[in-house]
Amino acid sequence: MRLYLLPISTRRTLLYCHKLNAPATQEQTWGDWLQSKAARTWAGWEQKDKGWQKKVVSYGNYALRRIPYEEWGLKSVPPLSQRRKQVELRGDEKVEVVYPKSLLPLGKVSKILETLATERESLHKQRLVWCFVGMPITIPVGLLPVVPNLPFFYLVYRAWSHWRAYAGGKHIQFLLRNNLLTYTPSPVLDAVYAGQTQPLPSTPQPTTSPNAELLGNEKVPGPEDPHPEGETMLLNQANGRKMTQALDLPQLEVELERAIWQVETVVQLSKEDIVEEKSRGGDEKKTQ
């Protein structure tokens, strides 16, 4: 198993887990079967030219794109079963953490991992409970003819998603607690970040809570960060695609694309709010 830490901005990092050497004869769990079945059904609906399936896919993809990238990252980490726990404790399976040392000092890597694994833990537990509460309420929708009970299935998916993210975070905490991680700086990642065209979008004010882990970049490629207390993008979509090609991880592309889009949106909205606030302040001075 290999964990990637990929800074998206000076305040946000994407976690992605790549599972290595999965045995071809490994028994498929019911969760894996359901996930594969849902993926095949969704792909079939995407091929429809029109109809309610096509509309469901359109609205569904819109909603999925807005699920926080932190949740997708934790979901990529497999849950910690008893068998996997014993395998990792014995050292039979190496767990590697790959990171760009030009952006993330080794001393901060474990702290960032811990933050990513724990900061949303209570949120996932709370949302999981609310999904279970909401499921019975949606049962009457199933009485409608033709169209399936979409609200119920959405809540089922969100419950599974929150549980999977919660379990992924617990797995990372287990690895940190037992010192089972091997940290590997990546020259490939450093080269991609170094080739990033400057300047990138930034905002002079923080977009995260005051206690959020700051990457503390002192070696951002190109000019110095113009807003050290705010947030500056470290990747754009073009370099995100270059990264997936350099790492030979095509499945990472959709995760990076989503994360970059979400962070860029937050940074852009923050800049617009600042401009609007300054404009209001100027108007108030003129009226005085």
PDB file of C-alpha atoms in Angstrom:
ATOM      1  CA  MET A   1       0.000   0.000   0.000  1.00  0.00           C
ATOM      2  CA  ARG A   2       1.304   3.441  -0.886  1.00  0.00           C
ATOM      3  CA  LEU A   3       0.047   6.763   0.479  1.00  0.00           C
ATOM      4  CA  TYR A   4       0.587   9.942  -1.530  1.00  0.00           C
ATOM      5  CA  LEU A   5       0.583  13.396   0.045  1.00  0.00           C
ATOM      6  CA  LEU A   6      -0.014  15.952  -2.701  1.00  0.00           C
ATOM      7  CA  PRO A   7      -0.168  19.638  -1.688  1.00  0.00           C
ATOM      8  CA  ILE A   8      -2.923  21.445  -3.589  1.00  0.00           C
ATOM      9  CA  SER A   9      -2.337  24.817  -1.933  1.00  0.00           C
ATOM     10  CA  THR A  10      -0.269  26.211   0.918  1.00  0.00           C
ATOM     11  CA  ARG A  11      -3.042  25.163   3.308  1.00  0.00           C
ATOM     12  CA  ARG A  12      -4.507  22.001   1.798  1.00  0.00           C
ATOM     13  CA  THR A  13      -3.079  18.592   0.922  1.00  0.00           C
ATOM     14  CA  LEU A  14      -4.701  15.711  -0.939  1.00  0.00           C
ATOM     15  CA  LEU A  15      -4.259  12.225   0.493  1.00  0.00           C
ATOM     16  CA  TYR A  16      -4.462   9.335  -1.962  1.00  0.00           C
ATOM     17  CA  CYS A  17      -3.954   5.632  -1.313  1.00  0.00           C
ATOM     18  CA  HIS A  18      -2.733   3.317  -4.069  1.00  0.00           C
ATOM     19  CA  LYS A  19      -3.128  -0.375  -3.296  1.00  0.00           C
ATOM     20  CA  LEU A  20      -0.187  -2.450  -4.502  1.00  0.00           C
ATOM     21  CA  ASN A  21       0.082  -6.093  -5.495  1.00  0.00           C
ATOM     22  CA  ALA A  22      -3.521  -7.095  -4.757  1.00  0.00           C
ATOM     23  CA  PRO A  23      -3.635 -10.886  -5.116  1.00  0.00           C
ATOM     24  CA  ALA A  24      -5.740 -12.003  -8.070  1.00  0.00           C
ATOM     25  CA  THR A  25      -7.146 -14.839  -5.974  1.00  0.00           C
ATOM     26  CA  GLN A  26      -8.157 -12.594  -3.080  1.00  0.00           C
ATOM     27  CA  GLU A  27     -11.741 -13.241  -2.047  1.00  0.00           C
ATOM     28  CA  GLN A  28     -14.083 -10.390  -2.921  1.00  0.00           C
ATOM     29  CA  THR A  29     -16.055  -8.956  -0.004  1.00  0.00           C
ATOM     30  CA  TRP A  30     -19.738  -8.103  -0.223  1.00  0.00           C
ATOM     31  CA  GLY A  31     -18.793  -4.418  -0.019  1.00  0.00           C
ATOM     32  CA  ASP A  32     -16.495  -4.771  -3.022  1.00  0.00           C
ATOM     33  CA  TRP A  33     -19.218  -6.607  -4.940  1.00  0.00           C
ATOM     34  CA  LEU A  34     -21.795  -3.913  -4.203  1.00  0.00           C
ATOM     35  CA  GLN A  35     -19.342  -1.183  -5.170  1.00  0.00           C
ATOM     36  CA  SER A  36     -18.547  -2.899  -8.478  1.00  0.00           C
ATOM     37  CA  LYS A  37     -22.240  -3.506  -9.179  1.00  0.00           C
ATOM     38  CA  ALA A  38     -23.102   0.144  -8.509  1.00  0.00           C
ATOM     39  CA  ALA A  39     -20.231   1.323 -10.725  1.00  0.00           C
ATOM     40  CA  ARG A  40     -21.390  -0.883 -13.613  1.00  0.00           C
ATOM     41  CA  THR A  41     -24.986   0.315 -13.237  1.00  0.00           C
ATOM     42  CA  TRP A  42     -23.876   3.966 -13.132  1.00  0.00           C
ATOM     43  CA  ALA A  43     -21.696   3.500 -16.217  1.00  0.00           C
ATOM     44  CA  GLY A  44     -24.644   1.933 -18.041  1.00  0.00           C
ATOM     45  CA  TRP A  45     -26.890   4.853 -17.173  1.00  0.00           C
ATOM     46  CA  GLU A  46     -24.250   7.283 -18.451  1.00  0.00           C
ATOM     47  CA  GLN A  47     -24.502   5.660 -21.882  1.00  0.00           C
ATOM     48  CA  LYS A  48     -28.206   6.488 -22.134  1.00  0.00           C
ATOM     49  CA  ASP A  49     -29.103   9.209 -24.630  1.00  0.00           C
ATOM     50  CA  LYS A  50     -32.089  10.429 -22.611  1.00  0.00           C
ATOM     51  CA  GLY A  51     -34.606   9.399 -19.973  1.00  0.00           C
ATOM     52  CA  TRP A  52     -34.695   9.551 -16.194  1.00  0.00           C
ATOM     53  CA  GLN A  53     -31.496   7.474 -15.871  1.00  0.00           C
ATOM     54  CA  LYS A  54     -29.559  10.097 -17.831  1.00  0.00           C
ATOM     55  CA  LYS A  55     -30.981  12.883 -15.648  1.00  0.00           C
ATOM     56  CA  VAL A  56     -30.120  10.970 -12.476  1.00  0.00           C
ATOM     57  CA  VAL A  57     -26.531  10.538 -13.673  1.00  0.00           C
ATOM     58  CA  SER A  58     -26.281  14.238 -14.560  1.00  0.00           C
ATOM     59  CA  TYR A  59     -27.514  15.415 -11.154  1.00  0.00           C
ATOM     60  CA  GLY A  60     -25.579  12.653  -9.406  1.00  0.00           C
ATOM     61  CA  ASN A  61     -22.253  13.604 -10.972  1.00  0.00           C
ATOM     62  CA  TYR A  62     -22.954  17.219 -10.011  1.00  0.00           C
ATOM     63  CA  ALA A  63     -23.459  16.142  -6.383  1.00  0.00           C
ATOM     64  CA  LEU A  64     -20.466  13.766  -6.331  1.00  0.00           C
ATOM     65  CA  ARG A  65     -18.163  16.516  -7.584  1.00  0.00           C
ATOM     66  CA  ARG A  66     -19.059  18.547  -4.483  1.00  0.00           C
ATOM     67  CA  ILE A  67     -18.255  15.842  -1.947  1.00  0.00           C
ATOM     68  CA  PRO A  68     -15.132  17.190  -0.179  1.00  0.00           C
ATOM     69  CA  TYR A  69     -11.892  15.878  -1.626  1.00  0.00           C
ATOM     70  CA  GLU A  70     -10.745  15.064   1.934  1.00  0.00           C
ATOM     71  CA  GLU A  71     -13.545  12.489   2.132  1.00  0.00           C
ATOM     72  CA  TRP A  72     -12.577  10.944  -1.205  1.00  0.00           C
ATOM     73  CA  GLY A  73      -8.977  10.721  -0.024  1.00  0.00           C
ATOM     74  CA  LEU A  74      -9.837   8.899   3.194  1.00  0.00           C
ATOM     75  CA  LYS A  75     -12.172   6.586   1.265  1.00  0.00           C
ATOM     76  CA  SER A  76      -9.235   5.463  -0.871  1.00  0.00           C
ATOM     77  CA  VAL A  77      -7.613   3.969   2.257  1.00  0.00           C
ATOM     78  CA  PRO A  78      -8.899   0.405   2.855  1.00  0.00           C
ATOM     79  CA  PRO A  79     -10.632  -0.330   6.176  1.00  0.00           C
ATOM     80  CA  LEU A  80      -8.506  -2.016   8.829  1.00  0.00           C
ATOM     81  CA  SER A  81      -9.653  -5.636   9.096  1.00  0.00           C
ATOM     82  CA  GLN A  82      -8.169  -8.034  11.649  1.00  0.00           C
ATOM     83  CA  ARG A  83      -6.303  -9.854   8.895  1.00  0.00           C
ATOM     84  CA  ARG A  84      -4.814  -6.644   7.506  1.00  0.00           C
ATOM     85  CA  LYS A  85      -3.882  -5.502  11.012  1.00  0.00           C
ATOM     86  CA  GLN A  86      -1.852  -8.657  11.632  1.00  0.00           C
ATOM     87  CA  VAL A  87      -0.203  -8.460   8.205  1.00  0.00           C
ATOM     88  CA  GLU A  88       0.898  -4.876   8.799  1.00  0.00           C
ATOM     89  CA  LEU A  89       2.071  -5.520  12.371  1.00  0.00           C
ATOM     90  CA  ARG A  90       4.225  -8.425  11.159  1.00  0.00           C
ATOM     91  CA  GLY A  91       5.685  -6.218   8.447  1.00  0.00           C
ATOM     92  CA  ASP A  92       4.496  -8.491   5.644  1.00  0.00           C
ATOM     93  CA  GLU A  93       3.053  -5.495   3.793  1.00  0.00           C
ATOM     94  CA  LYS A  94       5.066  -2.312   3.491  1.00  0.00           C
ATOM     95  CA  VAL A  95       3.159   0.957   3.822  1.00  0.00           C
ATOM     96  CA  GLU A  96       4.994   3.780   2.074  1.00  0.00           C
ATOM     97  CA  VAL A  97       4.289   7.511   2.279  1.00  0.00           C
ATOM     98  CA  VAL A  98       5.363   9.384  -0.869  1.00  0.00           C
ATOM     99  CA  TYR A  99       5.677  13.174  -0.639  1.00  0.00           C
ATOM    100  CA  PRO A 100       7.472  16.145  -2.283  1.00  0.00           C
ATOM    101  CA  LYS A 101      10.293  17.111   0.073  1.00  0.00           C
ATOM    102  CA  SER A 102      10.604  20.527  -1.583  1.00  0.00           C
ATOM    103  CA  LEU A 103       7.192  21.397  -0.120  1.00  0.00           C
ATOM    104  CA  LEU A 104       6.753  19.102   2.868  1.00  0.00           C
ATOM    105  CA  PRO A 105       9.612  18.825   5.362  1.00  0.00           C
ATOM    106  CA  LEU A 106       9.960  15.291   6.737  1.00  0.00           C
ATOM    107  CA  GLY A 107       9.237  16.539  10.250  1.00  0.00           C
ATOM    108  CA  LYS A 108       5.780  17.740   9.181  1.00  0.00           C
ATOM    109  CA  VAL A 109       4.676  14.742   7.119  1.00  0.00           C
ATOM    110  CA  SER A 110       3.422  12.642  10.040  1.00  0.00           C
ATOM    111  CA  LYS A 111       1.656  15.687  11.542  1.00  0.00           C
ATOM    112  CA  ILE A 112      -0.150  16.393   8.261  1.00  0.00           C
ATOM    113  CA  LEU A 113      -1.152  12.720   8.002  1.00  0.00           C
ATOM    114  CA  GLU A 114      -2.503  12.807  11.553  1.00  0.00           C
ATOM    115  CA  THR A 115      -4.476  15.974  10.815  1.00  0.00           C
ATOM    116  CA  LEU A 116      -6.004  14.487   7.659  1.00  0.00           C
ATOM    117  CA  ALA A 117      -6.912  11.300   9.533  1.00  0.00           C
ATOM    118  CA  THR A 118      -8.563  12.980  12.536  1.00  0.00           C
ATOM    119  CA  GLU A 119      -9.897  16.445  11.640  1.00  0.00           C
ATOM    120  CA  ARG A 120     -13.125  15.145  10.023  1.00  0.00           C
ATOM    121  CA  GLU A 121     -13.628  12.102  12.246  1.00  0.00           C
ATOM    122  CA  SER A 122     -16.486  13.522  14.332  1.00  0.00           C
ATOM    123  CA  LEU A 123     -18.165  14.954  11.209  1.00  0.00           C
ATOM    124  CA  HIS A 124     -18.238  11.559   9.488  1.00  0.00           C
ATOM    125  CA  LYS A 125     -19.669   9.889  12.597  1.00  0.00           C
ATOM    126  CA  GLN A 126     -22.382  12.537  12.905  1.00  0.00           C
ATOM    127  CA  ARG A 127     -23.336  12.451   9.215  1.00  0.00           C
ATOM    128  CA  LEU A 128     -23.410   8.650   9.273  1.00  0.00           C
ATOM    129  CA  VAL A 129     -25.978   8.723  12.087  1.00  0.00           C
ATOM    130  CA  TRP A 130     -28.123  11.288  10.253  1.00  0.00           C
ATOM    131  CA  CYS A 131     -28.092   9.155   7.106  1.00  0.00           C
ATOM    132  CA  PHE A 132     -29.469   6.214   9.087  1.00  0.00           C
ATOM    133  CA  VAL A 133     -32.091   8.493  10.655  1.00  0.00           C
ATOM    134  CA  GLY A 134     -33.182   9.746   7.238  1.00  0.00           C
ATOM    135  CA  MET A 135     -33.445   6.348   5.518  1.00  0.00           C
ATOM    136  CA  PRO A 136     -36.833   5.316   7.045  1.00  0.00           C
ATOM    137  CA  ILE A 137     -38.279   8.729   6.190  1.00  0.00           C
ATOM    138  CA  THR A 138     -37.644   8.120   2.481  1.00  0.00           C
ATOM    139  CA  ILE A 139     -39.461   4.751   2.380  1.00  0.00           C
ATOM    140  CA  PRO A 140     -42.798   6.223   1.137  1.00  0.00           C
ATOM    141  CA  VAL A 141     -40.991   7.492  -1.981  1.00  0.00           C
ATOM    142  CA  GLY A 142     -40.512   3.840  -2.950  1.00  0.00           C
ATOM    143  CA  LEU A 143     -44.283   3.555  -3.472  1.00  0.00           C
ATOM    144  CA  LEU A 144     -44.074   5.756  -6.554  1.00  0.00           C
ATOM    145  CA  PRO A 145     -44.264   3.780  -9.820  1.00  0.00           C
ATOM    146  CA  VAL A 146     -41.387   3.409 -12.328  1.00  0.00           C
ATOM    147  CA  VAL A 147     -38.787   5.646 -10.631  1.00  0.00           C
ATOM    148  CA  PRO A 148     -36.736   3.924  -7.894  1.00  0.00           C
ATOM    149  CA  ASN A 149     -36.423   5.366  -4.401  1.00  0.00           C
ATOM    150  CA  LEU A 150     -33.536   7.697  -5.238  1.00  0.00           C
ATOM    151  CA  PRO A 151     -33.474   9.589  -1.896  1.00  0.00           C
ATOM    152  CA  PHE A 152     -33.119   6.279  -0.049  1.00  0.00           C
ATOM    153  CA  PHE A 153     -30.301   5.055  -2.281  1.00  0.00           C
ATOM    154  CA  TYR A 154     -28.541   8.424  -1.984  1.00  0.00           C
ATOM    155  CA  LEU A 155     -28.626   8.199   1.811  1.00  0.00           C
ATOM    156  CA  VAL A 156     -27.356   4.610   1.630  1.00  0.00           C
ATOM    157  CA  TYR A 157     -24.442   5.759  -0.530  1.00  0.00           C
ATOM    158  CA  ARG A 158     -23.647   8.705   1.735  1.00  0.00           C
ATOM    159  CA  ALA A 159     -23.783   6.461   4.810  1.00  0.00           C
ATOM    160  CA  TRP A 160     -21.325   4.063   3.166  1.00  0.00           C
ATOM    161  CA  SER A 161     -19.123   6.983   2.083  1.00  0.00           C
ATOM    162  CA  HIS A 162     -18.964   8.467   5.588  1.00  0.00           C
ATOM    163  CA  TRP A 163     -18.260   5.046   7.115  1.00  0.00           C
ATOM    164  CA  ARG A 164     -15.525   4.347   4.580  1.00  0.00           C
ATOM    165  CA  ALA A 165     -13.863   7.736   5.223  1.00  0.00           C
ATOM    166  CA  TYR A 166     -14.107   7.190   8.985  1.00  0.00           C
ATOM    167  CA  ALA A 167     -12.578   3.716   8.644  1.00  0.00           C
ATOM    168  CA  GLY A 168      -9.807   5.052   6.401  1.00  0.00           C
ATOM    169  CA  GLY A 169      -8.910   7.661   8.992  1.00  0.00           C
ATOM    170  CA  LYS A 170      -8.800   5.013  11.717  1.00  0.00           C
ATOM    171  CA  HIS A 171      -6.459   2.910   9.558  1.00  0.00           C
ATOM    172  CA  ILE A 172      -4.036   5.814   9.177  1.00  0.00           C
ATOM    173  CA  GLN A 173      -4.157   6.485  12.913  1.00  0.00           C
ATOM    174  CA  PHE A 174      -3.278   2.821  13.529  1.00  0.00           C
ATOM    175  CA  LEU A 175      -0.289   3.058  11.175  1.00  0.00           C
ATOM    176  CA  LEU A 176       0.960   6.249  12.847  1.00  0.00           C
ATOM    177  CA  ARG A 177       0.456   4.902  16.354  1.00  0.00           C
ATOM    178  CA  ASN A 178       2.495   1.767  15.624  1.00  0.00           C
ATOM    179  CA  ASN A 179       5.205   3.471  13.524  1.00  0.00           C
ATOM    180  CA  LEU A 180       4.449   1.307  10.501  1.00  0.00           C
ATOM    181  CA  LEU A 181       5.034   3.976   7.847  1.00  0.00           C
ATOM    182  CA  THR A 182       8.062   4.355   5.605  1.00  0.00           C
ATOM    183  CA  TYR A 183       8.581   7.926   4.375  1.00  0.00           C
ATOM    184  CA  THR A 184       9.886   8.300   0.819  1.00  0.00           C
ATOM    185  CA  PRO A 185      10.574  11.721  -0.772  1.00  0.00           C
ATOM    186  CA  SER A 186       9.746  11.747  -4.476  1.00  0.00           C
ATOM    187  CA  PRO A 187      11.972  13.541  -7.022  1.00  0.00           C
ATOM    188  CA  VAL A 188       9.161  12.987  -9.550  1.00  0.00           C
ATOM    189  CA  LEU A 189       6.740  15.059  -7.476  1.00  0.00           C
ATOM    190  CA  ASP A 190       9.383  17.715  -6.840  1.00  0.00           C
ATOM    191  CA  ALA A 191       9.953  18.032 -10.587  1.00  0.00           C
ATOM    192  CA  VAL A 192       6.234  18.472 -11.291  1.00  0.00           C
ATOM    193  CA  TYR A 193       5.850  21.195  -8.649  1.00  0.00           C
ATOM    194  CA  ALA A 194       9.040  22.906  -9.825  1.00  0.00           C
ATOM    195  CA  GLY A 195       7.628  23.082 -13.360  1.00  0.00           C
ATOM    196  CA  GLN A 196       4.464  24.833 -12.212  1.00  0.00           C
ATOM    197  CA  THR A 197       3.875  28.129 -14.024  1.00  0.00           C
ATOM    198  CA  GLN A 198       3.596  31.132 -11.717  1.00  0.00           C
ATOM    199  CA  PRO A 199       1.699  33.038 -10.507  1.00  0.00           C
ATOM    200  CA  LEU A 200      -1.170  30.869  -9.291  1.00  0.00           C
ATOM    201  CA  PRO A 201      -4.427  32.041  -7.690  1.00  0.00           C
ATOM    202  CA  SER A 202      -4.022  33.258  -4.113  1.00  0.00           C
ATOM    203  CA  THR A 203      -5.944  35.094  -1.440  1.00  0.00           C
ATOM    204  CA  PRO A 204      -4.514  37.346   1.312  1.00  0.00           C
ATOM    205  CA  GLN A 205      -6.808  35.960   4.002  1.00  0.00           C
ATOM    206  CA  PRO A 206      -6.942  32.423   5.464  1.00  0.00           C
ATOM    207  CA  THR A 207      -9.619  30.154   3.994  1.00  0.00           C
ATOM    208  CA  THR A 208      -9.285  27.528   6.723  1.00  0.00           C
ATOM    209  CA  SER A 209      -9.702  27.639  10.490  1.00  0.00           C
ATOM    210  CA  PRO A 210      -6.901  29.272  12.534  1.00  0.00           C
ATOM    211  CA  ASN A 211      -5.909  25.839  13.897  1.00  0.00           C
ATOM    212  CA  ALA A 212      -5.593  24.227  10.457  1.00  0.00           C
ATOM    213  CA  GLU A 213      -2.215  22.732   9.615  1.00  0.00           C
ATOM    214  CA  LEU A 214      -0.250  25.180   7.462  1.00  0.00           C
ATOM    215  CA  LEU A 215       2.194  23.549   5.083  1.00  0.00           C
ATOM    216  CA  GLY A 216       4.784  26.149   5.964  1.00  0.00           C
ATOM    217  CA  ASN A 217       6.283  26.380   2.488  1.00  0.00           C
ATOM    218  CA  GLU A 218       9.594  28.152   2.424  1.00  0.00           C
ATOM    219  CA  LYS A 219      10.521  26.660  -0.952  1.00  0.00           C
ATOM    220  CA  VAL A 220       7.474  27.253  -3.117  1.00  0.00           C
ATOM    221  CA  PRO A 221       8.653  27.085  -6.762  1.00  0.00           C
ATOM    222  CA  GLY A 222       8.892  30.511  -8.354  1.00  0.00           C
ATOM    223  CA  PRO A 223       8.295  33.806  -6.512  1.00  0.00           C
ATOM    224  CA  GLU A 224       7.696  33.896  -2.780  1.00  0.00           C
ATOM    225  CA  ASP A 225       4.144  33.407  -1.601  1.00  0.00           C
ATOM    226  CA  PRO A 226       2.638  36.930  -1.807  1.00  0.00           C
ATOM    227  CA  HIS A 227       0.145  36.082   0.947  1.00  0.00           C
ATOM    228  CA  PRO A 228       1.911  34.059   3.683  1.00  0.00           C
ATOM    229  CA  GLU A 229      -1.100  34.338   5.989  1.00  0.00           C
ATOM    230  CA  GLY A 230      -3.574  33.494   3.255  1.00  0.00           C
ATOM    231  CA  GLU A 231      -3.600  30.706   0.708  1.00  0.00           C
ATOM    232  CA  THR A 232      -1.834  30.186  -2.605  1.00  0.00           C
ATOM    233  CA  MET A 233      -2.516  27.413  -5.111  1.00  0.00           C
ATOM    234  CA  LEU A 234       0.399  25.042  -5.768  1.00  0.00           C
ATOM    235  CA  LEU A 235      -1.155  23.058  -8.635  1.00  0.00           C
ATOM    236  CA  ASN A 236      -3.335  23.798 -11.618  1.00  0.00           C
ATOM    237  CA  GLN A 237      -5.284  21.332 -13.745  1.00  0.00           C
ATOM    238  CA  ALA A 238      -2.580  21.034 -16.418  1.00  0.00           C
ATOM    239  CA  ASN A 239       0.118  20.130 -13.914  1.00  0.00           C
ATOM    240  CA  GLY A 240      -2.283  17.802 -12.150  1.00  0.00           C
ATOM    241  CA  ARG A 241      -2.540  15.793 -15.363  1.00  0.00           C
ATOM    242  CA  LYS A 242       1.255  15.858 -15.736  1.00  0.00           C
ATOM    243  CA  MET A 243       1.534  14.471 -12.216  1.00  0.00           C
ATOM    244  CA  THR A 244      -0.729  11.494 -12.904  1.00  0.00           C
ATOM    245  CA  GLN A 245       1.278  10.733 -16.049  1.00  0.00           C
ATOM    246  CA  ALA A 246       4.619  11.043 -14.252  1.00  0.00           C
ATOM    247  CA  LEU A 247       3.442   8.728 -11.468  1.00  0.00           C
ATOM    248  CA  ASP A 248       1.735   6.379 -13.960  1.00  0.00           C
ATOM    249  CA  LEU A 249      -1.475   6.558 -11.914  1.00  0.00           C
ATOM    250  CA  PRO A 250      -4.341   7.321 -14.321  1.00  0.00           C
ATOM    251  CA  GLN A 251      -6.878   6.624 -11.554  1.00  0.00           C
ATOM    252  CA  LEU A 252      -5.428   9.570  -9.608  1.00  0.00           C
ATOM    253  CA  GLU A 253      -6.425  12.076 -12.295  1.00  0.00           C
ATOM    254  CA  VAL A 254     -10.083  12.376 -11.285  1.00  0.00           C
ATOM    255  CA  GLU A 255      -9.104  12.795  -7.612  1.00  0.00           C
ATOM    256  CA  LEU A 256      -6.624  15.574  -8.402  1.00  0.00           C
ATOM    257  CA  GLU A 257      -9.007  17.277 -10.828  1.00  0.00           C
ATOM    258  CA  ARG A 258     -11.748  17.348  -8.193  1.00  0.00           C
ATOM    259  CA  ALA A 259      -9.454  18.566  -5.405  1.00  0.00           C
ATOM    260  CA  ILE A 260      -7.885  21.337  -7.511  1.00  0.00           C
ATOM    261  CA  TRP A 261     -11.324  22.508  -8.678  1.00  0.00           C
ATOM    262  CA  GLN A 262     -12.684  22.608  -5.117  1.00  0.00           C
ATOM    263  CA  VAL A 263      -9.707  24.513  -3.676  1.00  0.00           C
ATOM    264  CA  GLU A 264      -9.564  26.932  -6.628  1.00  0.00           C
ATOM    265  CA  THR A 265     -13.262  27.656  -6.103  1.00  0.00           C
ATOM    266  CA  VAL A 266     -12.723  28.453  -2.415  1.00  0.00           C
ATOM    267  CA  VAL A 267      -9.733  30.705  -3.169  1.00  0.00           C
ATOM    268  CA  GLN A 268     -11.607  32.537  -5.937  1.00  0.00           C
ATOM    269  CA  LEU A 269     -14.694  33.081  -3.759  1.00  0.00           C
ATOM    270  CA  SER A 270     -12.490  34.374  -0.955  1.00  0.00           C
ATOM    271  CA  LYS A 271     -10.869  36.893  -3.336  1.00  0.00           C
ATOM    272  CA  GLU A 272     -14.279  38.052  -4.568  1.00  0.00           C
ATOM    273  CA  ASP A 273     -15.507  38.499  -0.980  1.00  0.00           C
ATOM    274  CA  ILE A 274     -12.443  40.630  -0.187  1.00  0.00           C
ATOM    275  CA  VAL A 275     -12.989  42.814  -3.261  1.00  0.00           C
ATOM    276  CA  GLU A 276     -16.669  43.241  -2.389  1.00  0.00           C
ATOM    277  CA  GLU A 277     -15.823  44.109   1.222  1.00  0.00           C
ATOM    278  CA  LYS A 278     -13.301  46.734   0.120  1.00  0.00           C
ATOM    279  CA  SER A 279     -15.830  48.152  -2.323  1.00  0.00           C
ATOM    280  CA  ARG A 280     -18.440  48.486   0.417  1.00  0.00           C
ATOM    281  CA  GLY A 281     -15.884  50.111   2.689  1.00  0.00           C
ATOM    282  CA  GLY A 282     -15.019  52.650  -0.007  1.00  0.00           C
ATOM    283  CA  ASP A 283     -18.683  53.451  -0.610  1.00  0.00           C
ATOM    284  CA  GLU A 284     -19.261  53.980   3.124  1.00  0.00           C
ATOM    285  CA  LYS A 285     -16.355  56.448   3.305  1.00  0.00           C
ATOM    286  CA  LYS A 286     -17.758  58.433   0.358  1.00  0.00           C
ATOM    287  CA  THR A 287     -21.158  58.775   2.063  1.00  0.00           C
ATOM    288  CA  GLN A 288     -19.646  60.042   5.307  1.00  0.00           C
TER     289      GLN A 288
END
